[in-house]
Amino acid sequence: MTELVGDDRAAAGEAEFYDRLRPLVTTYGRADPVRRIAVVGNQPLEPSDERAELIDSADIVFRVNGFRVDDLDGPRSVGRCADVVVFNRGVRPTPWFFEGYSERLYLMIEPGRLLWENPKLPAFWPADLGLVTMPNREVVLPLGEAMGADPRSGGQWATTGTVMLWIATRLFPDALVDAAGFSFVDSPDQTSWNHAYGDPSAVGAEHRIDLESELVRRWIESGRVSYRP
């Protein structure tokens, strides 16, 4: 058997990681095999019954950081399902973040550990809620390099939303992907984020959302991702 070296070994390790994670993620969905997933960012969106239904009818719904879902008695916009939550340790929890948490899978990314952060859980984290930490080697580094950024030494890595989309598409490479709520797709030059809940915040200096926009646009143009603003 030929021994793998360099990039081939890294690619094999990345594939093995997703093979191990896939069965766990699938148990939080509504179908096996998973044929369609919804990946929802936190951009404020106008009401849309069609979009909300498309999200909630997916086999698995991914959401990110300080997300919101539709109120039961309000207009429909982004649906109510949240099966997998991708977040970083600096998350600002919204009223929906821990809602029904025992029925969700929480995946934590820690790109800052590449250079400066120490591992720890937020003080507000429920004592009975587990999580799965996403490894930088198999997740953050390959994505950063696919973007054309410098994640290894330059302190540049993707926003948590794009990491979520990257994880989802690699977990389910044959599934249809419906994405919504990623403002950088159409506004790659923005310097602050508007959120569906909470105050705006600055785009971190560690992020190159122009590169993220180019990457996600390639996925949209190729048909890999169906984007619904």
Short mmCIF file of C-alpha atoms in Angstrom, two decimals:
data_model
loop_
_atom_site.label_atom_id
_atom_site.label_comp_id
_atom_site.label_asym_id
_atom_site.label_seq_id
_atom_site.Cartn_x
_atom_site.Cartn_y
_atom_site.Cartn_z
CA MET A 1 0.00 0.00 0.00
CA THR A 2 1.32 3.44 -0.93
CA GLU A 3 2.02 5.65 2.07
CA LEU A 4 0.19 8.97 2.07
CA VAL A 5 2.29 12.09 2.37
CA GLY A 6 1.73 15.83 2.70
CA ASP A 7 -1.54 17.11 1.29
CA ASP A 8 -2.86 13.60 0.64
CA ARG A 9 -2.50 12.68 4.29
CA ALA A 10 -4.23 15.89 5.36
CA ALA A 11 -7.12 15.25 2.96
CA ALA A 12 -7.47 11.69 4.22
CA GLY A 13 -7.53 12.92 7.82
CA GLU A 14 -10.19 15.50 6.98
CA ALA A 15 -12.38 12.89 5.27
CA GLU A 16 -11.97 10.51 8.20
CA PHE A 17 -13.05 13.21 10.64
CA TYR A 18 -16.30 13.86 8.77
CA ASP A 19 -16.94 10.12 8.43
CA ARG A 20 -16.78 9.82 12.22
CA LEU A 21 -18.96 12.88 12.86
CA ARG A 22 -21.66 12.14 10.24
CA PRO A 23 -23.58 9.41 12.13
CA LEU A 24 -23.83 11.60 15.23
CA VAL A 25 -25.13 14.59 13.28
CA THR A 26 -27.61 12.41 11.40
CA THR A 27 -29.24 11.28 14.64
CA TYR A 28 -30.35 14.86 15.28
CA GLY A 29 -32.15 15.13 11.94
CA ARG A 30 -35.45 13.83 10.63
CA ALA A 31 -34.32 11.46 7.88
CA ASP A 32 -31.60 8.94 7.13
CA PRO A 33 -30.17 9.18 4.57
CA VAL A 34 -30.06 12.97 4.64
CA ARG A 35 -31.15 14.32 1.27
CA ARG A 36 -31.61 18.04 1.94
CA ILE A 37 -30.13 20.37 4.54
CA ALA A 38 -30.80 24.00 5.42
CA VAL A 39 -27.96 26.25 6.58
CA VAL A 40 -29.15 29.54 8.08
CA GLY A 41 -27.05 32.60 8.84
CA ASN A 42 -28.10 35.52 11.04
CA GLN A 43 -28.70 38.27 8.49
CA PRO A 44 -32.04 40.06 9.10
CA LEU A 45 -34.48 38.82 6.44
CA GLU A 46 -37.89 39.95 5.29
CA PRO A 47 -40.84 37.69 6.13
CA SER A 48 -41.32 34.78 3.73
CA ASP A 49 -43.59 31.80 4.30
CA GLU A 50 -41.86 30.00 1.44
CA ARG A 51 -38.37 30.43 2.91
CA ALA A 52 -39.50 29.45 6.40
CA GLU A 53 -41.20 26.32 5.11
CA LEU A 54 -38.18 25.39 3.02
CA ILE A 55 -35.95 25.63 6.09
CA ASP A 56 -38.23 23.76 8.48
CA SER A 57 -38.90 20.95 6.01
CA ALA A 58 -35.19 20.15 5.54
CA ASP A 59 -33.87 16.87 6.92
CA ILE A 60 -31.38 18.78 9.10
CA VAL A 61 -31.28 22.51 9.93
CA PHE A 62 -27.96 24.16 10.85
CA ARG A 63 -27.87 27.50 12.68
CA VAL A 64 -25.03 29.64 13.96
CA ASN A 65 -23.97 31.61 17.05
CA GLY A 66 -26.60 34.10 18.31
CA PHE A 67 -29.40 32.97 16.03
CA ARG A 68 -33.10 33.61 16.27
CA VAL A 69 -36.05 31.55 15.11
CA ASP A 70 -39.55 32.67 14.23
CA ASP A 71 -41.97 33.45 17.03
CA LEU A 72 -45.04 31.23 17.18
CA ASP A 73 -47.39 34.19 16.88
CA GLY A 74 -45.30 36.33 14.50
CA PRO A 75 -44.57 36.47 10.77
CA ARG A 76 -42.61 33.56 9.30
CA SER A 77 -39.14 34.29 8.00
CA VAL A 78 -36.45 31.72 8.93
CA GLY A 79 -38.47 28.88 10.45
CA ARG A 80 -38.25 27.36 13.92
CA CYS A 81 -36.19 24.18 13.55
CA ALA A 82 -32.63 24.13 14.88
CA ASP A 83 -30.98 20.71 14.88
CA VAL A 84 -27.27 21.58 14.81
CA VAL A 85 -25.80 24.78 16.26
CA VAL A 86 -22.28 25.83 15.20
CA PHE A 87 -20.84 28.44 17.55
CA ASN A 88 -17.65 29.90 18.95
CA ARG A 89 -16.77 30.52 22.59
CA GLY A 90 -17.45 34.23 22.22
CA VAL A 91 -21.12 33.62 21.39
CA ARG A 92 -23.70 36.06 22.71
CA PRO A 93 -26.65 33.76 23.46
CA THR A 94 -30.06 34.88 22.28
CA PRO A 95 -33.35 33.78 23.88
CA TRP A 96 -33.45 30.90 21.37
CA PHE A 97 -29.88 29.66 21.71
CA PHE A 98 -30.57 27.25 24.57
CA GLU A 99 -34.24 26.64 23.79
CA GLY A 100 -34.78 22.87 23.74
CA TYR A 101 -31.02 22.36 23.96
CA SER A 102 -31.24 18.69 24.93
CA GLU A 103 -32.61 17.94 21.45
CA ARG A 104 -29.82 19.73 19.55
CA LEU A 105 -26.19 19.08 18.73
CA TYR A 106 -23.77 21.92 19.55
CA LEU A 107 -20.51 22.09 17.58
CA MET A 108 -17.92 24.53 18.93
CA ILE A 109 -15.18 26.01 16.77
CA GLU A 110 -12.04 27.49 18.29
CA PRO A 111 -9.92 29.10 15.56
CA GLY A 112 -8.33 31.46 18.07
CA ARG A 113 -6.55 28.51 19.67
CA LEU A 114 -4.32 28.45 16.61
CA LEU A 115 -2.58 31.55 17.95
CA TRP A 116 -3.77 32.83 21.30
CA GLU A 117 -6.91 31.47 22.95
CA ASN A 118 -6.89 28.99 25.83
CA PRO A 119 -9.49 26.22 25.90
CA LYS A 120 -12.42 26.91 28.22
CA LEU A 121 -16.19 26.90 28.25
CA PRO A 122 -18.26 30.07 28.63
CA ALA A 123 -19.28 30.60 32.25
CA PHE A 124 -22.95 30.60 31.27
CA TRP A 125 -22.82 27.14 29.65
CA PRO A 126 -25.37 24.68 31.15
CA ALA A 127 -23.66 22.03 33.25
CA ASP A 128 -25.70 19.24 31.66
CA LEU A 129 -25.14 20.26 28.03
CA GLY A 130 -22.40 18.53 26.12
CA LEU A 131 -20.78 19.73 22.92
CA VAL A 132 -18.38 18.55 20.25
CA THR A 133 -15.26 20.63 19.62
CA MET A 134 -14.35 21.01 15.96
CA PRO A 135 -10.63 20.44 15.31
CA ASN A 136 -8.78 23.27 13.60
CA ARG A 137 -6.62 20.87 11.60
CA GLU A 138 -9.57 19.20 9.86
CA VAL A 139 -11.97 22.16 9.70
CA VAL A 140 -10.59 25.69 10.12
CA LEU A 141 -7.29 25.25 8.29
CA PRO A 142 -8.66 23.55 5.12
CA LEU A 143 -11.42 26.16 4.85
CA GLY A 144 -9.04 29.07 5.36
CA GLU A 145 -6.70 27.77 2.70
CA ALA A 146 -9.60 27.12 0.31
CA MET A 147 -10.52 30.80 0.72
CA GLY A 148 -6.97 31.94 -0.01
CA ALA A 149 -6.49 33.31 3.53
CA ASP A 150 -3.59 32.68 5.93
CA PRO A 151 -5.05 30.76 8.89
CA ARG A 152 -1.80 29.11 10.05
CA SER A 153 0.26 32.14 10.97
CA GLY A 154 -1.59 35.25 9.82
CA GLY A 155 -4.59 35.04 12.15
CA GLN A 156 -7.08 34.97 9.25
CA TRP A 157 -9.97 32.56 9.31
CA ALA A 158 -13.56 32.30 8.19
CA THR A 159 -16.54 33.62 10.10
CA THR A 160 -18.49 31.05 12.07
CA GLY A 161 -21.29 31.16 9.52
CA THR A 162 -19.02 30.11 6.67
CA VAL A 163 -17.45 27.43 8.89
CA MET A 164 -20.99 26.14 9.48
CA LEU A 165 -21.66 26.00 5.75
CA TRP A 166 -18.31 24.27 5.13
CA ILE A 167 -19.01 21.64 7.81
CA ALA A 168 -22.53 21.00 6.55
CA THR A 169 -21.49 20.49 2.93
CA ARG A 170 -18.69 18.13 3.90
CA LEU A 171 -20.83 16.11 6.24
CA PHE A 172 -23.43 15.59 3.51
CA PRO A 173 -21.69 15.93 0.14
CA ASP A 174 -24.62 14.40 -1.77
CA ALA A 175 -27.39 16.39 -0.09
CA LEU A 176 -29.13 19.41 -1.55
CA VAL A 177 -28.12 22.55 0.36
CA ASP A 178 -30.48 25.48 0.90
CA ALA A 179 -28.65 28.45 2.44
CA ALA A 180 -30.05 31.78 3.63
CA GLY A 181 -29.03 34.72 5.75
CA PHE A 182 -25.38 35.30 4.74
CA SER A 183 -25.06 39.04 4.14
CA PHE A 184 -21.46 38.90 2.90
CA VAL A 185 -22.61 37.10 -0.26
CA ASP A 186 -23.99 40.40 -1.58
CA SER A 187 -22.03 42.80 0.65
CA PRO A 188 -18.40 41.64 0.79
CA ASP A 189 -17.17 45.15 1.68
CA GLN A 190 -19.23 45.66 4.84
CA THR A 191 -17.38 46.54 8.02
CA SER A 192 -20.15 45.69 10.49
CA TRP A 193 -22.82 43.03 10.85
CA ASN A 194 -26.52 43.57 11.34
CA HIS A 195 -28.07 40.68 13.27
CA ALA A 196 -31.58 39.28 13.24
CA TYR A 197 -31.45 39.75 17.02
CA GLY A 198 -29.32 42.14 19.03
CA ASP A 199 -27.11 45.10 18.21
CA PRO A 200 -24.80 45.36 15.19
CA SER A 201 -21.15 44.45 15.68
CA ALA A 202 -17.93 45.11 13.80
CA VAL A 203 -16.54 42.54 11.38
CA GLY A 204 -13.48 41.18 13.17
CA ALA A 205 -10.04 41.99 11.82
CA GLU A 206 -9.35 38.25 11.58
CA HIS A 207 -12.01 37.82 8.90
CA ARG A 208 -11.64 38.31 5.13
CA ILE A 209 -15.28 38.33 4.14
CA ASP A 210 -14.37 39.36 0.60
CA LEU A 211 -12.64 35.98 0.24
CA GLU A 212 -15.57 34.24 1.92
CA SER A 213 -17.94 35.89 -0.52
CA GLU A 214 -15.89 34.67 -3.49
CA LEU A 215 -15.82 31.11 -2.18
CA VAL A 216 -19.53 30.90 -1.39
CA ARG A 217 -20.43 32.53 -4.70
CA ARG A 218 -18.49 29.79 -6.48
CA TRP A 219 -20.56 27.20 -4.63
CA ILE A 220 -23.75 29.02 -5.62
CA GLU A 221 -22.74 29.40 -9.26
CA SER A 222 -21.73 25.75 -9.47
CA GLY A 223 -25.09 24.65 -8.08
CA ARG A 224 -23.58 23.09 -4.97
CA VAL A 225 -25.49 25.56 -2.79
CA SER A 226 -28.91 27.04 -3.47
CA TYR A 227 -28.94 30.52 -1.94
CA ARG A 228 -32.20 32.14 -0.89
CA PRO A 229 -31.80 35.76 0.32
#
